PDB file of C-alpha atoms in Angstrom:
ATOM      1  CA  UNK C  20     -21.764 -11.945 -51.451  1.00 40.00           C
ATOM      2  CA  UNK C  21     -23.373  -8.343 -52.052  1.00 46.00           C
ATOM      3  CA  UNK C  22     -26.741  -9.680 -52.018  1.00 52.00           C
ATOM      4  CA  UNK C  23     -26.398 -11.628 -48.121  1.00 54.00           C
ATOM      5  CA  UNK C  24     -27.955 -10.494 -45.201  1.00 66.00           C
ATOM      6  CA  UNK C  25     -26.263 -10.535 -41.671  1.00 71.00           C
ATOM      7  CA  UNK C  26     -28.221 -11.391 -38.842  1.00 73.00           C
ATOM      8  CA  UNK C  27     -27.501 -11.759 -35.075  1.00 78.00           C
ATOM      9  CA  UNK C  28     -29.612 -12.368 -32.085  1.00 80.00           C
ATOM     10  CA  UNK C  29     -31.111 -15.561 -30.076  1.00 82.00           C
ATOM     11  CA  UNK C  30     -33.028 -17.732 -32.318  1.00 82.00           C
ATOM     12  CA  UNK C  31     -35.814 -20.354 -31.333  1.00 86.00           C
ATOM     13  CA  UNK C  32     -34.519 -22.188 -28.494  1.00 88.00           C
ATOM     14  CA  UNK C  33     -34.719 -26.251 -27.975  1.00 87.00           C
ATOM     15  CA  UNK C  34     -35.355 -28.108 -25.293  1.00 92.00           C
ATOM     16  CA  UNK C  35     -34.448 -31.629 -25.092  1.00 91.00           C
ATOM     17  CA  UNK C  36     -35.282 -34.813 -23.151  1.00 92.00           C
ATOM     18  CA  UNK C  37     -33.357 -37.994 -23.662  1.00 90.00           C
ATOM     19  CA  UNK C  38     -34.695 -41.335 -22.457  1.00 94.00           C
ATOM     20  CA  UNK C  39     -32.457 -44.445 -22.446  1.00 94.00           C
ATOM     21  CA  UNK C  40     -34.482 -47.288 -23.690  1.00 97.00           C
ATOM     22  CA  UNK C  41     -31.987 -49.960 -23.931  1.00 96.00           C
ATOM     23  CA  UNK C  42     -28.505 -49.903 -22.919  1.00 96.00           C
ATOM     24  CA  UNK C  43     -25.548 -50.621 -24.901  1.00 96.00           C
ATOM     25  CA  UNK C  44     -24.938 -54.333 -24.559  1.00 95.00           C
ATOM     26  CA  UNK C  45     -21.351 -56.225 -26.233  1.00 92.00           C
ATOM     27  CA  UNK C  46     -21.582 -55.115 -29.861  1.00 91.00           C
ATOM     28  CA  UNK C  47     -25.387 -54.177 -30.108  1.00 94.00           C
ATOM     29  CA  UNK C  48     -25.924 -50.171 -29.722  1.00 96.00           C
ATOM     30  CA  UNK C  49     -27.753 -48.390 -27.294  1.00 97.00           C
ATOM     31  CA  UNK C  50     -31.197 -47.119 -28.090  1.00 97.00           C
ATOM     32  CA  UNK C  51     -32.850 -44.102 -26.742  1.00 96.00           C
ATOM     33  CA  UNK C  52     -35.811 -41.884 -27.389  1.00 97.00           C
ATOM     34  CA  UNK C  53     -35.077 -37.962 -27.504  1.00 94.00           C
ATOM     35  CA  UNK C  54     -38.027 -35.404 -27.549  1.00 96.00           C
ATOM     36  CA  UNK C  55     -37.720 -32.285 -28.169  1.00 91.00           C
ATOM     37  CA  UNK C  56     -39.956 -29.021 -27.562  1.00 94.00           C
ATOM     38  CA  UNK C  57     -38.684 -25.797 -29.809  1.00 91.00           C
ATOM     39  CA  UNK C  58     -39.916 -22.684 -28.417  1.00 91.00           C
ATOM     40  CA  UNK C  59     -40.637 -19.715 -30.392  1.00 86.00           C
ATOM     41  CA  UNK C  60     -38.355 -17.514 -28.673  1.00 88.00           C
ATOM     42  CA  UNK C  61     -36.417 -15.881 -31.795  1.00 83.00           C
ATOM     43  CA  UNK C  62     -37.419 -12.621 -33.657  1.00 80.00           C
ATOM     44  CA  UNK C  63     -39.444 -13.857 -36.181  1.00 77.00           C
ATOM     45  CA  UNK C  64     -39.400 -10.508 -38.086  1.00 74.00           C
ATOM     46  CA  UNK C  65     -35.754 -10.571 -38.391  1.00 76.00           C
ATOM     47  CA  UNK C  66     -35.685 -14.261 -39.252  1.00 72.00           C
ATOM     48  CA  UNK C  67     -34.211 -15.722 -36.273  1.00 79.00           C
ATOM     49  CA  UNK C  68     -37.767 -17.633 -35.282  1.00 79.00           C
ATOM     50  CA  UNK C  69     -40.749 -19.261 -36.979  1.00 76.00           C
ATOM     51  CA  UNK C  70     -43.446 -17.798 -34.683  1.00 80.00           C
ATOM     52  CA  UNK C  71     -44.268 -21.503 -33.496  1.00 86.00           C
ATOM     53  CA  UNK C  72     -43.540 -24.312 -31.036  1.00 89.00           C
ATOM     54  CA  UNK C  73     -42.526 -27.635 -32.768  1.00 90.00           C
ATOM     55  CA  UNK C  74     -42.775 -31.094 -30.980  1.00 94.00           C
ATOM     56  CA  UNK C  75     -40.496 -33.557 -32.199  1.00 94.00           C
ATOM     57  CA  UNK C  76     -39.519 -37.741 -31.319  1.00 96.00           C
ATOM     58  CA  UNK C  77     -36.482 -38.894 -32.497  1.00 96.00           C
ATOM     59  CA  UNK C  78     -35.010 -42.622 -32.184  1.00 97.00           C
ATOM     60  CA  UNK C  79     -31.283 -42.645 -31.546  1.00 96.00           C
ATOM     61  CA  UNK C  80     -28.905 -45.701 -32.183  1.00 97.00           C
ATOM     62  CA  UNK C  81     -25.426 -45.262 -30.410  1.00 96.00           C
ATOM     63  CA  UNK C  82     -22.225 -47.104 -30.204  1.00 97.00           C
ATOM     64  CA  UNK C  83     -19.386 -45.810 -27.548  1.00 94.00           C
ATOM     65  CA  UNK C  84     -15.924 -46.781 -26.881  1.00 93.00           C
ATOM     66  CA  UNK C  85     -12.957 -45.703 -24.904  1.00 89.00           C
ATOM     67  CA  UNK C  86     -12.272 -42.844 -27.294  1.00 94.00           C
ATOM     68  CA  UNK C  87     -14.857 -42.757 -30.309  1.00 96.00           C
ATOM     69  CA  UNK C  88     -18.802 -42.774 -30.488  1.00 96.00           C
ATOM     70  CA  UNK C  89     -21.155 -42.857 -33.009  1.00 96.00           C
ATOM     71  CA  UNK C  90     -25.048 -42.100 -33.329  1.00 96.00           C
ATOM     72  CA  UNK C  91     -27.606 -42.554 -35.443  1.00 97.00           C
ATOM     73  CA  UNK C  92     -30.864 -40.671 -35.425  1.00 95.00           C
ATOM     74  CA  UNK C  93     -34.241 -40.746 -37.107  1.00 96.00           C
ATOM     75  CA  UNK C  94     -37.059 -38.863 -36.397  1.00 95.00           C
ATOM     76  CA  UNK C  95     -40.476 -36.786 -37.012  1.00 94.00           C
ATOM     77  CA  UNK C  96     -41.274 -33.430 -35.673  1.00 90.00           C
ATOM     78  CA  UNK C  97     -44.588 -31.798 -35.640  1.00 89.00           C
ATOM     79  CA  UNK C  98     -44.316 -28.400 -36.844  1.00 84.00           C
ATOM     80  CA  UNK C  99     -46.469 -25.645 -35.246  1.00 83.00           C
ATOM     81  CA  UNK C 100     -48.865 -24.201 -37.757  1.00 80.00           C
ATOM     82  CA  UNK C 101     -50.149 -20.739 -35.918  1.00 79.00           C
ATOM     83  CA  UNK C 102     -48.033 -18.627 -37.937  1.00 74.00           C
ATOM     84  CA  UNK C 103     -48.473 -20.179 -41.151  1.00 73.00           C
ATOM     85  CA  UNK C 104     -51.155 -23.119 -41.796  1.00 75.00           C
ATOM     86  CA  UNK C 105     -49.009 -23.979 -45.135  1.00 74.00           C
ATOM     87  CA  UNK C 106     -45.923 -25.490 -42.983  1.00 76.00           C
ATOM     88  CA  UNK C 107     -45.498 -29.117 -43.178  1.00 80.00           C
ATOM     89  CA  UNK C 108     -44.441 -31.855 -40.731  1.00 85.00           C
ATOM     90  CA  UNK C 109     -41.149 -33.326 -41.613  1.00 85.00           C
ATOM     91  CA  UNK C 110     -38.953 -36.020 -40.789  1.00 88.00           C
ATOM     92  CA  UNK C 111     -34.934 -35.742 -39.680  1.00 88.00           C
ATOM     93  CA  UNK C 112     -31.810 -37.910 -39.872  1.00 90.00           C
ATOM     94  CA  UNK C 113     -28.341 -37.435 -38.414  1.00 93.00           C
ATOM     95  CA  UNK C 114     -25.029 -39.780 -38.432  1.00 95.00           C
ATOM     96  CA  UNK C 115     -22.684 -38.263 -35.909  1.00 95.00           C
ATOM     97  CA  UNK C 116     -19.352 -39.379 -34.392  1.00 97.00           C
ATOM     98  CA  UNK C 117     -17.478 -37.932 -31.377  1.00 96.00           C
ATOM     99  CA  UNK C 118     -13.680 -38.557 -30.495  1.00 98.00           C
ATOM    100  CA  UNK C 119     -12.249 -38.071 -27.266  1.00 96.00           C
ATOM    101  CA  UNK C 120      -9.008 -35.942 -27.237  1.00 97.00           C
ATOM    102  CA  UNK C 121      -8.780 -35.913 -23.282  1.00 96.00           C
ATOM    103  CA  UNK C 122     -11.368 -36.925 -20.556  1.00 92.00           C
ATOM    104  CA  UNK C 123     -13.037 -33.465 -20.856  1.00 96.00           C
ATOM    105  CA  UNK C 124     -12.314 -32.851 -24.486  1.00 97.00           C
ATOM    106  CA  UNK C 125     -14.251 -34.178 -27.890  1.00 96.00           C
ATOM    107  CA  UNK C 126     -14.121 -33.511 -31.561  1.00 98.00           C
ATOM    108  CA  UNK C 127     -17.298 -33.859 -32.539  1.00 97.00           C
ATOM    109  CA  UNK C 128     -18.691 -34.072 -36.489  1.00 96.00           C
ATOM    110  CA  UNK C 129     -22.230 -34.681 -37.745  1.00 93.00           C
ATOM    111  CA  UNK C 130     -24.165 -34.734 -41.013  1.00 91.00           C
ATOM    112  CA  UNK C 131     -27.847 -33.475 -40.861  1.00 84.00           C
ATOM    113  CA  UNK C 132     -30.838 -33.438 -42.784  1.00 80.00           C
ATOM    114  CA  UNK C 133     -34.292 -33.156 -42.872  1.00 79.00           C
ATOM    115  CA  UNK C 134     -37.238 -33.749 -45.391  1.00 76.00           C
ATOM    116  CA  UNK C 135     -39.708 -30.840 -46.427  1.00 63.00           C
ATOM    117  CA  UNK C 136     -38.515 -27.823 -45.004  1.00 57.00           C
ATOM    118  CA  UNK C 137     -40.915 -26.052 -42.773  1.00 53.00           C
ATOM    119  CA  UNK C 138     -39.438 -22.984 -42.120  1.00 53.00           C
ATOM    120  CA  UNK C 139     -36.178 -21.424 -42.894  1.00 52.00           C
ATOM    121  CA  UNK C 140     -34.426 -18.700 -40.278  1.00 47.00           C
ATOM    122  CA  UNK C 141     -31.857 -16.440 -41.622  1.00 45.00           C
ATOM    123  CA  UNK C 142     -28.877 -18.147 -39.617  1.00 42.00           C
ATOM    124  CA  UNK C 143     -29.544 -21.602 -41.145  1.00 47.00           C
ATOM    125  CA  UNK C 144     -31.804 -23.179 -43.680  1.00 51.00           C
ATOM    126  CA  UNK C 145     -33.201 -26.886 -43.636  1.00 54.00           C
ATOM    127  CA  UNK C 146     -31.659 -28.683 -46.447  1.00 58.00           C
ATOM    128  CA  UNK C 147     -31.013 -32.288 -47.232  1.00 62.00           C
ATOM    129  CA  UNK C 148     -27.423 -32.022 -46.470  1.00 70.00           C
ATOM    130  CA  UNK C 149     -26.100 -30.137 -43.446  1.00 79.00           C
ATOM    131  CA  UNK C 150     -22.807 -30.699 -42.055  1.00 87.00           C
ATOM    132  CA  UNK C 151     -21.298 -29.841 -38.741  1.00 90.00           C
ATOM    133  CA  UNK C 152     -17.719 -30.133 -36.732  1.00 95.00           C
ATOM    134  CA  UNK C 153     -17.175 -28.629 -33.320  1.00 96.00           C
ATOM    135  CA  UNK C 154     -15.964 -29.192 -29.778  1.00 97.00           C
ATOM    136  CA  UNK C 155     -17.602 -30.425 -26.500  1.00 96.00           C
ATOM    137  CA  UNK C 156     -16.005 -29.744 -22.994  1.00 97.00           C
ATOM    138  CA  UNK C 157     -17.193 -31.271 -20.333  1.00 95.00           C
ATOM    139  CA  UNK C 158     -17.263 -28.801 -17.575  1.00 96.00           C
ATOM    140  CA  UNK C 159     -18.268 -31.609 -14.944  1.00 95.00           C
ATOM    141  CA  UNK C 160     -19.539 -35.072 -15.295  1.00 91.00           C
ATOM    142  CA  UNK C 161     -23.344 -33.625 -15.438  1.00 94.00           C
ATOM    143  CA  UNK C 162     -22.286 -29.994 -17.387  1.00 96.00           C
ATOM    144  CA  UNK C 163     -21.049 -29.561 -21.167  1.00 95.00           C
ATOM    145  CA  UNK C 164     -20.505 -26.696 -23.298  1.00 96.00           C
ATOM    146  CA  UNK C 165     -20.467 -27.343 -26.654  1.00 95.00           C
ATOM    147  CA  UNK C 166     -19.517 -25.177 -30.030  1.00 95.00           C
ATOM    148  CA  UNK C 167     -19.418 -25.770 -33.763  1.00 94.00           C
ATOM    149  CA  UNK C 168     -19.709 -24.336 -37.189  1.00 92.00           C
ATOM    150  CA  UNK C 169     -22.338 -25.794 -39.340  1.00 83.00           C
ATOM    151  CA  UNK C 170     -22.709 -24.972 -42.970  1.00 80.00           C
ATOM    152  CA  UNK C 171     -25.600 -25.849 -45.191  1.00 75.00           C
ATOM    153  CA  UNK C 172     -25.462 -26.281 -49.134  1.00 65.00           C
ATOM    154  CA  UNK C 173     -28.562 -24.569 -50.885  1.00 57.00           C
ATOM    155  CA  UNK C 174     -30.159 -25.674 -53.765  1.00 50.00           C
ATOM    156  CA  UNK C 175     -28.118 -23.337 -55.886  1.00 55.00           C
ATOM    157  CA  UNK C 176     -25.201 -24.397 -54.764  1.00 62.00           C
ATOM    158  CA  UNK C 177     -24.367 -21.641 -52.430  1.00 65.00           C
ATOM    159  CA  UNK C 178     -22.707 -22.399 -48.879  1.00 71.00           C
ATOM    160  CA  UNK C 179     -24.203 -20.617 -45.658  1.00 73.00           C
ATOM    161  CA  UNK C 180     -22.116 -20.789 -42.930  1.00 79.00           C
ATOM    162  CA  UNK C 181     -23.016 -20.562 -39.162  1.00 82.00           C
ATOM    163  CA  UNK C 182     -21.944 -20.946 -35.596  1.00 86.00           C
ATOM    164  CA  UNK C 183     -23.802 -22.834 -32.941  1.00 86.00           C
ATOM    165  CA  UNK C 184     -23.376 -23.174 -29.021  1.00 90.00           C
ATOM    166  CA  UNK C 185     -24.961 -25.214 -26.302  1.00 90.00           C
ATOM    167  CA  UNK C 186     -24.849 -25.872 -22.781  1.00 91.00           C
ATOM    168  CA  UNK C 187     -26.048 -29.649 -21.582  1.00 90.00           C
ATOM    169  CA  UNK C 188     -27.217 -30.775 -18.054  1.00 89.00           C
ATOM    170  CA  UNK C 189     -27.337 -34.481 -17.219  1.00 85.00           C
ATOM    171  CA  UNK C 190     -29.966 -35.611 -14.275  1.00 81.00           C
ATOM    172  CA  UNK C 191     -28.451 -39.279 -14.187  1.00 70.00           C
TER     173      UNK C 191
END
């Protein structure tokens, strides 16, 4: 579109710690607590960051079979308010599925949403509907690389797209 803005660069970084509370048993899903800290590393002036640090807690239910896994996430985020005192805390939710193509490669999909958008960076807006499709490559049993295409639907019905990548380390 003629009125779109193209932005590239490093956005705010999320540090995530997952703690297993209850292991999967039979048909009962596993339960874990995910704690995350969003660091204000993106350039706020270019729309790549919020200028604040956020802290979130997310409860996760998950069920894994040999090839298929699903996860339900419900959480709360305390949004930093130094950059803007009007920013609101918010709830998050998501449902995701993974399918193992090989022992090292998985196809992933997720539908993610948030209530009361607190800050919008130029590359991703916080909407109630934000799907993602991607691939996870397990480099080793402790290191995984992932990439995905994410898109959001604005309140005006306009689609916005972005590419996300990540590197995960497991310490079990």
